[in-house]
Tab-separated table of C-alpha atoms and ligand atoms in Angstrom:
chain	number	residue	atom	x	y	z
O	251	UNK	CA	84.556	202.490	-13.575
O	252	UNK	CA	81.487	201.139	-11.708
O	253	UNK	CA	82.476	199.682	-8.324
O	254	UNK	CA	81.393	196.146	-9.183
O	255	UNK	CA	83.522	196.086	-12.361
O	256	UNK	CA	86.431	197.466	-10.366
O	257	UNK	CA	86.115	194.608	-7.861
O	258	UNK	CA	85.782	192.046	-10.667
O	259	UNK	CA	89.171	193.089	-12.056
O	260	UNK	CA	90.841	193.193	-8.617
O	261	UNK	CA	93.157	190.273	-7.988
O	262	UNK	CA	92.467	188.272	-4.814
O	263	UNK	CA	94.449	185.853	-2.658
O	264	UNK	CA	92.847	183.659	0.014
O	265	UNK	CA	94.831	181.787	2.668
O	266	UNK	CA	93.058	179.333	4.968
O	267	UNK	CA	93.995	179.160	8.656
O	268	UNK	CA	95.978	182.380	8.420
O	269	UNK	CA	95.431	183.875	11.875
O	270	UNK	CA	98.771	182.417	13.025
O	271	UNK	CA	101.753	180.266	12.116
O	272	UNK	CA	102.760	179.603	8.519
O	273	UNK	CA	99.437	180.876	7.152
O	274	UNK	CA	99.990	184.251	8.776
O	275	UNK	CA	103.531	184.426	7.381
O	276	UNK	CA	102.148	183.599	3.906
O	277	UNK	CA	99.624	186.439	4.227
O	278	UNK	CA	102.359	188.880	5.279
O	279	UNK	CA	104.565	187.937	2.329
O	280	UNK	CA	101.643	188.153	-0.112
O	281	UNK	CA	100.652	191.573	1.273
O	282	UNK	CA	104.184	192.712	0.394
O	283	UNK	CA	104.577	190.962	-2.969
O	284	UNK	CA	101.155	190.358	-4.548
O	285	UNK	CA	99.431	193.083	-6.525
O	286	UNK	CA	95.960	192.462	-5.216
O	287	UNK	CA	93.854	192.034	-2.116
O	288	UNK	CA	95.005	189.442	0.406
O	289	UNK	CA	92.456	187.786	2.695
O	290	UNK	CA	93.260	186.516	6.155
O	291	UNK	CA	90.726	183.784	6.865
O	292	UNK	CA	90.155	182.135	10.218
O	293	UNK	CA	87.554	179.866	11.767
O	294	UNK	CA	87.307	182.209	14.756
O	295	UNK	CA	86.239	185.755	13.860
O	296	UNK	CA	87.871	187.251	16.979
O	297	UNK	CA	91.271	185.656	16.293
O	298	UNK	CA	91.049	186.591	12.611
O	299	UNK	CA	90.189	190.228	13.231
O	300	UNK	CA	92.887	190.550	15.869
O	301	UNK	CA	95.409	189.269	13.316
O	302	UNK	CA	94.221	191.794	10.744
O	303	UNK	CA	94.514	194.630	13.288
O	304	UNK	CA	98.095	193.615	14.067
O	305	UNK	CA	98.981	193.497	10.369
O	306	UNK	CA	97.364	196.881	9.772
O	307	UNK	CA	99.407	198.313	12.650
O	308	UNK	CA	102.485	197.012	10.778
O	309	UNK	CA	101.454	198.990	7.686
O	310	UNK	CA	99.932	196.071	5.728
O	311	UNK	CA	96.414	196.073	4.280
O	312	UNK	CA	94.854	192.606	4.477
O	313	UNK	CA	91.113	191.959	4.460
O	314	UNK	CA	89.242	189.356	6.536
O	315	UNK	CA	86.646	186.678	5.925
O	316	UNK	CA	85.511	183.966	8.301
O	317	UNK	CA	86.277	180.465	7.040
O	318	UNK	CA	86.098	177.229	9.018
O	319	UNK	CA	87.082	174.491	6.618
O	320	UNK	CA	85.322	171.888	8.788
O	321	UNK	CA	82.019	173.686	8.272
O	322	UNK	CA	80.550	173.221	4.805
O	323	UNK	CA	78.203	176.182	5.208
O	324	UNK	CA	81.200	178.389	6.077
O	325	UNK	CA	83.012	177.178	2.928
O	326	UNK	CA	80.011	177.765	0.667
O	327	UNK	CA	79.316	181.204	2.215
O	328	UNK	CA	82.940	182.253	1.636
O	329	UNK	CA	82.924	180.854	-1.908
O	330	UNK	CA	79.739	182.817	-2.683
O	331	UNK	CA	81.285	185.979	-1.224
O	332	UNK	CA	84.437	185.756	-3.386
O	333	UNK	CA	82.418	184.842	-6.486
O	334	UNK	CA	79.944	187.689	-6.041
O	335	UNK	CA	82.451	190.361	-5.035
O	336	UNK	CA	85.446	189.519	-7.231
O	337	UNK	CA	84.192	186.964	-9.750
O	338	UNK	CA	86.482	184.355	-8.171
O	339	UNK	CA	89.971	184.110	-6.700
O	340	UNK	CA	93.465	184.307	-8.193
O	341	UNK	CA	95.456	182.635	-5.431
O	342	UNK	CA	94.188	179.958	-3.067
O	343	UNK	CA	96.476	178.606	-0.353
O	344	UNK	CA	95.030	175.639	1.546
O	345	UNK	CA	97.102	175.968	4.699
O	346	UNK	CA	94.697	175.169	7.570
O	347	UNK	CA	95.652	171.969	9.312
O	348	UNK	CA	95.868	170.206	12.662
O	349	UNK	CA	98.143	167.699	14.386
O	350	UNK	CA	97.815	165.911	17.702
O	351	UNK	CA	100.897	166.253	19.872
O	352	UNK	CA	103.048	163.135	20.236
O	353	UNK	CA	102.214	162.869	23.952
O	354	UNK	CA	98.439	163.150	23.392
O	355	UNK	CA	96.656	160.122	24.853
O	356	UNK	CA	93.515	160.440	22.718
O	357	UNK	CA	92.812	156.971	21.247
O	358	UNK	CA	94.477	156.497	17.859
O	359	UNK	CA	91.162	155.852	16.086
O	360	UNK	CA	89.833	159.214	17.320
O	361	UNK	CA	93.043	160.960	16.299
O	362	UNK	CA	92.718	159.357	12.855
O	363	UNK	CA	89.121	160.476	12.384
O	364	UNK	CA	89.691	164.030	13.640
O	365	UNK	CA	92.987	164.544	11.787
O	366	UNK	CA	91.706	163.258	8.467
O	367	UNK	CA	88.496	165.255	8.849
O	368	UNK	CA	90.380	168.558	8.790
O	369	UNK	CA	93.561	167.837	6.887
O	370	UNK	CA	92.128	165.683	4.120
O	371	UNK	CA	88.324	165.806	3.932
O	372	UNK	CA	87.892	169.512	4.760
O	373	UNK	CA	90.763	170.502	2.460
O	374	UNK	CA	89.026	168.483	-0.256
O	375	UNK	CA	85.755	170.313	0.481
O	376	UNK	CA	87.621	173.614	0.050
O	377	UNK	CA	88.955	172.479	-3.309
O	378	UNK	CA	85.565	171.181	-4.429
O	379	UNK	CA	83.960	174.567	-3.818
O	380	UNK	CA	86.847	176.927	-4.621
O	381	UNK	CA	88.577	175.293	-7.591
O	382	UNK	CA	85.730	176.263	-9.942
O	383	UNK	CA	86.252	179.882	-8.749
O	384	UNK	CA	89.965	179.990	-9.536
O	385	UNK	CA	90.445	182.420	-12.376
O	386	UNK	CA	92.535	182.105	-15.527
O	387	UNK	CA	96.206	182.212	-14.547
O	388	UNK	CA	95.320	181.256	-10.970
O	389	UNK	CA	97.634	179.520	-8.525
O	390	UNK	CA	96.562	176.874	-6.006
O	391	UNK	CA	98.919	175.775	-3.250
O	392	UNK	CA	98.073	172.914	-0.903
O	393	UNK	CA	100.232	172.779	2.201
O	394	UNK	CA	101.096	169.133	2.639
O	395	UNK	CA	104.226	167.810	4.357
O	396	UNK	CA	107.346	165.723	3.837
O	397	UNK	CA	105.719	163.500	6.466
O	398	UNK	CA	103.135	162.571	3.813
O	399	UNK	CA	105.915	161.343	1.499
O	400	UNK	CA	107.632	159.439	4.304
O	401	UNK	CA	104.282	157.864	5.215
O	402	UNK	CA	103.756	156.815	1.593
O	403	UNK	CA	107.047	154.918	1.692
O	404	UNK	CA	105.893	153.124	4.870
O	405	UNK	CA	102.626	151.941	3.289
O	406	UNK	CA	102.234	148.427	1.843
O	407	UNK	CA	103.448	147.974	-1.763
O	408	UNK	CA	99.817	147.700	-2.882
O	409	UNK	CA	98.877	151.042	-1.285
O	410	UNK	CA	102.032	152.697	-2.602
O	411	UNK	CA	101.142	151.518	-6.088
O	412	UNK	CA	97.684	153.102	-5.846
O	413	UNK	CA	98.924	156.420	-4.359
O	414	UNK	CA	101.531	156.713	-7.101
O	415	UNK	CA	99.238	155.639	-9.930
O	416	UNK	CA	98.302	158.230	-12.526
O	417	UNK	CA	94.881	156.608	-12.801
O	418	UNK	CA	94.061	157.071	-9.091
O	419	UNK	CA	90.701	158.847	-9.112
O	420	UNK	CA	89.422	161.287	-6.498
O	421	UNK	CA	86.709	158.781	-5.557
O	422	UNK	CA	89.235	155.977	-5.058
O	423	UNK	CA	91.459	158.273	-2.966
O	424	UNK	CA	88.505	159.301	-0.785
O	425	UNK	CA	87.703	155.610	-0.366
O	426	UNK	CA	91.282	154.871	0.720
O	427	UNK	CA	91.217	157.681	3.292
O	428	UNK	CA	87.852	156.439	4.628
O	429	UNK	CA	89.230	152.898	4.740
O	430	UNK	CA	92.177	154.033	6.878
O	431	UNK	CA	89.828	155.720	9.381
O	432	UNK	CA	87.532	152.673	9.526
O	433	UNK	CA	90.436	150.240	9.934
O	434	UNK	CA	91.868	152.249	12.864
O	435	UNK	CA	88.527	151.752	14.664
O	436	UNK	CA	89.031	147.969	14.505
O	437	UNK	CA	92.777	148.282	15.085
O	438	UNK	CA	93.244	146.681	11.674
O	439	UNK	CA	95.021	149.509	9.892
O	440	UNK	CA	98.448	147.861	10.115
O	441	UNK	CA	97.013	144.671	8.596
O	442	UNK	CA	95.519	146.944	5.938
O	443	UNK	CA	98.985	148.198	4.982
O	444	UNK	CA	99.035	151.555	6.795
O	445	UNK	CA	101.699	152.907	9.136
O	446	UNK	CA	100.803	154.232	12.600
O	447	UNK	CA	100.469	157.917	11.719
O	448	UNK	CA	97.171	159.702	11.218
O	449	UNK	CA	98.851	163.030	10.370
O	450	UNK	CA	101.122	161.292	7.867
O	451	UNK	CA	98.232	159.511	6.118
O	452	UNK	CA	96.247	162.767	5.986
O	453	UNK	CA	99.158	164.492	4.214
O	454	UNK	CA	99.742	161.540	1.858
O	455	UNK	CA	96.116	162.135	0.932
O	456	UNK	CA	96.594	165.890	0.427
O	457	UNK	CA	99.554	165.349	-1.904
O	458	UNK	CA	97.781	162.610	-3.890
O	459	UNK	CA	94.641	164.758	-4.157
O	460	UNK	CA	96.742	167.648	-5.467
O	461	UNK	CA	98.124	165.435	-8.255
O	462	UNK	CA	94.623	164.246	-9.196
O	463	UNK	CA	93.175	167.780	-9.324
O	464	UNK	CA	96.151	169.134	-11.267
O	465	UNK	CA	95.657	166.406	-13.870
O	466	UNK	CA	91.973	167.332	-14.038
O	467	UNK	CA	92.795	171.019	-14.532
O	468	UNK	CA	95.191	170.089	-17.355
O	469	UNK	CA	92.456	168.030	-19.008
O	470	UNK	CA	89.427	170.235	-18.454
O	471	UNK	CA	90.775	173.804	-18.203
O	472	UNK	CA	93.994	173.573	-20.141
O	473	UNK	CA	93.701	177.051	-21.659
O	474	UNK	CA	93.262	178.656	-18.225
O	475	UNK	CA	96.929	178.083	-17.333
O	476	UNK	CA	96.141	177.417	-13.660
O	477	UNK	CA	99.048	175.895	-11.728
O	478	UNK	CA	98.202	173.673	-8.743
O	479	UNK	CA	100.845	172.140	-6.491
O	480	UNK	CA	101.327	170.587	-3.077
O	481	UNK	CA	104.288	171.616	-0.968
O	482	UNK	CA	106.130	171.186	2.295
O	483	UNK	CA	107.009	174.364	4.184
O	484	UNK	CA	109.834	172.583	6.021
O	485	UNK	CA	109.954	172.059	9.772
O	486	UNK	CA	108.734	175.385	11.127
O	487	UNK	CA	108.501	176.935	14.609
O	488	UNK	CA	104.746	177.234	15.168
O	489	UNK	CA	102.217	176.136	17.764
O	490	UNK	CA	101.920	172.899	15.784
O	491	UNK	CA	105.593	171.985	15.516
O	492	UNK	CA	107.014	173.605	18.649
O	493	UNK	CA	110.025	175.747	19.388
O	494	UNK	CA	112.788	173.343	18.340
O	495	UNK	CA	112.043	173.491	14.617
O	496	UNK	CA	114.823	175.117	12.569
O	497	UNK	CA	112.739	177.399	10.315
O	498	UNK	CA	110.957	180.619	11.249
O	499	UNK	CA	107.373	181.018	9.962
O	500	UNK	CA	108.722	183.494	7.383
O	501	UNK	CA	111.170	180.865	6.103
O	502	UNK	CA	108.353	178.303	6.104
O	503	UNK	CA	106.279	180.633	3.936
O	504	UNK	CA	108.947	180.876	1.216
O	505	UNK	CA	108.034	177.801	-0.840
O	506	UNK	CA	104.237	178.298	-0.595
O	507	UNK	CA	104.651	181.965	-1.622
O	508	UNK	CA	107.001	181.014	-4.482
O	509	UNK	CA	104.284	178.649	-5.791
O	510	UNK	CA	101.507	181.205	-5.244
O	511	UNK	CA	103.436	183.836	-7.225
O	512	UNK	CA	104.703	181.727	-10.131
O	513	UNK	CA	104.859	184.216	-13.014
O	514	UNK	CA	102.015	184.429	-15.565
O	515	UNK	CA	104.060	182.747	-18.337
O	516	UNK	CA	105.126	179.785	-16.149
O	517	UNK	CA	103.772	176.374	-17.119
O	518	UNK	CA	105.446	174.414	-14.343
O	519	UNK	CA	105.705	173.226	-11.663
O	520	UNK	CA	102.173	171.896	-11.928
O	521	UNK	CA	100.824	168.785	-10.206
O	522	UNK	CA	104.011	168.400	-8.186
O	523	UNK	CA	105.124	168.099	-4.585
O	524	UNK	CA	107.590	170.904	-3.932
O	525	UNK	CA	109.967	171.457	-1.043
O	526	UNK	CA	112.607	174.200	-0.747
O	527	UNK	CA	111.344	175.410	-4.159
O	528	UNK	CA	112.354	172.092	-5.772
O	529	UNK	CA	110.119	169.354	-7.147
O	530	UNK	CA	110.446	166.226	-5.009
O	531	UNK	CA	110.060	162.570	-6.007
O	532	UNK	CA	106.800	160.870	-5.002
K	642	NDP	P1	99.476	176.213	13.473
K	642	NDP	O1	98.865	175.260	14.434
K	642	NDP	O2	100.396	177.260	13.962
K	642	NDP	O3	98.333	176.934	12.604
K	642	NDP	C1	97.306	176.185	12.036
K	642	NDP	C2	96.266	177.132	11.488
K	642	NDP	O4	95.207	176.351	10.900
K	642	NDP	C3	95.636	178.011	12.572
K	642	NDP	O5	95.345	179.273	12.042
K	642	NDP	C4	94.344	177.256	12.877
K	642	NDP	O6	93.328	178.087	13.416
K	642	NDP	C5	94.001	176.819	11.468
K	642	NDP	N1	92.947	175.809	11.440
K	642	NDP	C6	92.909	174.596	12.033
K	642	NDP	N2	91.735	174.010	11.778
K	642	NDP	C7	91.018	174.872	11.020
K	642	NDP	C8	89.734	174.845	10.448
K	642	NDP	N3	88.891	173.815	10.630
K	642	NDP	N4	89.333	175.893	9.684
K	642	NDP	C9	90.147	176.946	9.494
K	642	NDP	N5	91.352	177.051	10.048
K	642	NDP	C10	91.788	176.022	10.798
K	642	NDP	O7	100.200	175.273	12.389
K	642	NDP	P2	101.312	175.595	11.267
K	642	NDP	O8	101.288	177.024	10.895
K	642	NDP	O9	102.554	174.942	11.688
K	642	NDP	O10	100.714	174.716	10.060
K	642	NDP	C11	100.188	175.249	8.874
K	642	NDP	C12	100.150	174.146	7.836
K	642	NDP	O11	101.488	173.701	7.570
K	642	NDP	C13	99.389	172.902	8.290
K	642	NDP	O12	98.672	172.377	7.186
K	642	NDP	C14	100.495	171.945	8.703
K	642	NDP	O13	100.093	170.602	8.640
K	642	NDP	C15	101.566	172.289	7.680
K	642	NDP	N6	102.925	171.903	8.041
K	642	NDP	C16	103.538	172.453	9.142
K	642	NDP	C17	104.833	172.113	9.441
K	642	NDP	C18	105.569	172.719	10.599
K	642	NDP	O14	106.735	172.321	10.838
K	642	NDP	N7	104.991	173.675	11.316
K	642	NDP	C19	105.578	171.110	8.644
K	642	NDP	C20	104.843	170.615	7.499
K	642	NDP	C21	103.562	171.006	7.219
K	642	NDP	P3	93.085	178.248	15.013
K	642	NDP	O15	94.030	179.304	15.504
K	642	NDP	O16	91.652	178.641	15.082
K	642	NDP	O17	93.366	176.900	15.641
């Protein structure tokens, strides 16, 4: 078989922010369980390659591609690479994320802008450019958080109604996320119906975006049987969450990997928020 046709039929998994933490544990599990090529991606080439070397020394065979989700040119370069080499991707796990520490004294408005930039807007950019590349039978997993659900319940009734509405559009959601950031700059976010958590709002946005995009896939690519879900990994011992968290990174990877490897004949969960492998109320 010519090499390019061989690559086109090779199955591919891509995990963002997978040089450490939960992303790395997802890559390890996929290397062991997924019949295809698994890509470590990292914003920093050095950290990414070091991770790959460690995994190779453990007998695994991941590949590497640079991917900074805050850099649109990095996203489009990676998307072009996977399209040209493999004709698309089979599994996409949007894991990359940030959180300011509780004790961080950076002004709240700055924390809001920076946190939403990565967790919501950059994750959306990833989905904008990679969702069209997801192949028939593909699986898309967006790592959100139970904090996003808790935050939703702390929003004003009017905001809760919009976040839960089946007619919430991507444009309206983007507008709501922008509104939160702008209102924090004037210290008016509480008056606007938001709680005091930038990380929480960013993850409310990731979960709501997942529902919107899943509905779109059902409408526009129904026959492709792509399943897209948001999930919470649980509270996991990583650089982000610290050493007191109860779950190991491997345990944190279980639900994302379960969603990434839903069998070919599965038709659900789709457009859900999943925790401990169970669909959660929104
Ligand atoms: P870590 O801080 O350990 O890892 C985060 C990863 O994301 C790192 O690889 C980091 O890269 C990467 N990253 C950050 N920004 C970017 C970017 N712009 N482009 C590409 N990669 C980036 O966190 P966790 O493993 O704990 O978190 C993983 C995901 O799980 C996050 O989305 C988080 O919000 C979510 N989550 C975590 C929970 C927990 O208890 N740990 C609970 C619920 C959700 P680098 O090394 O370069 O900084």
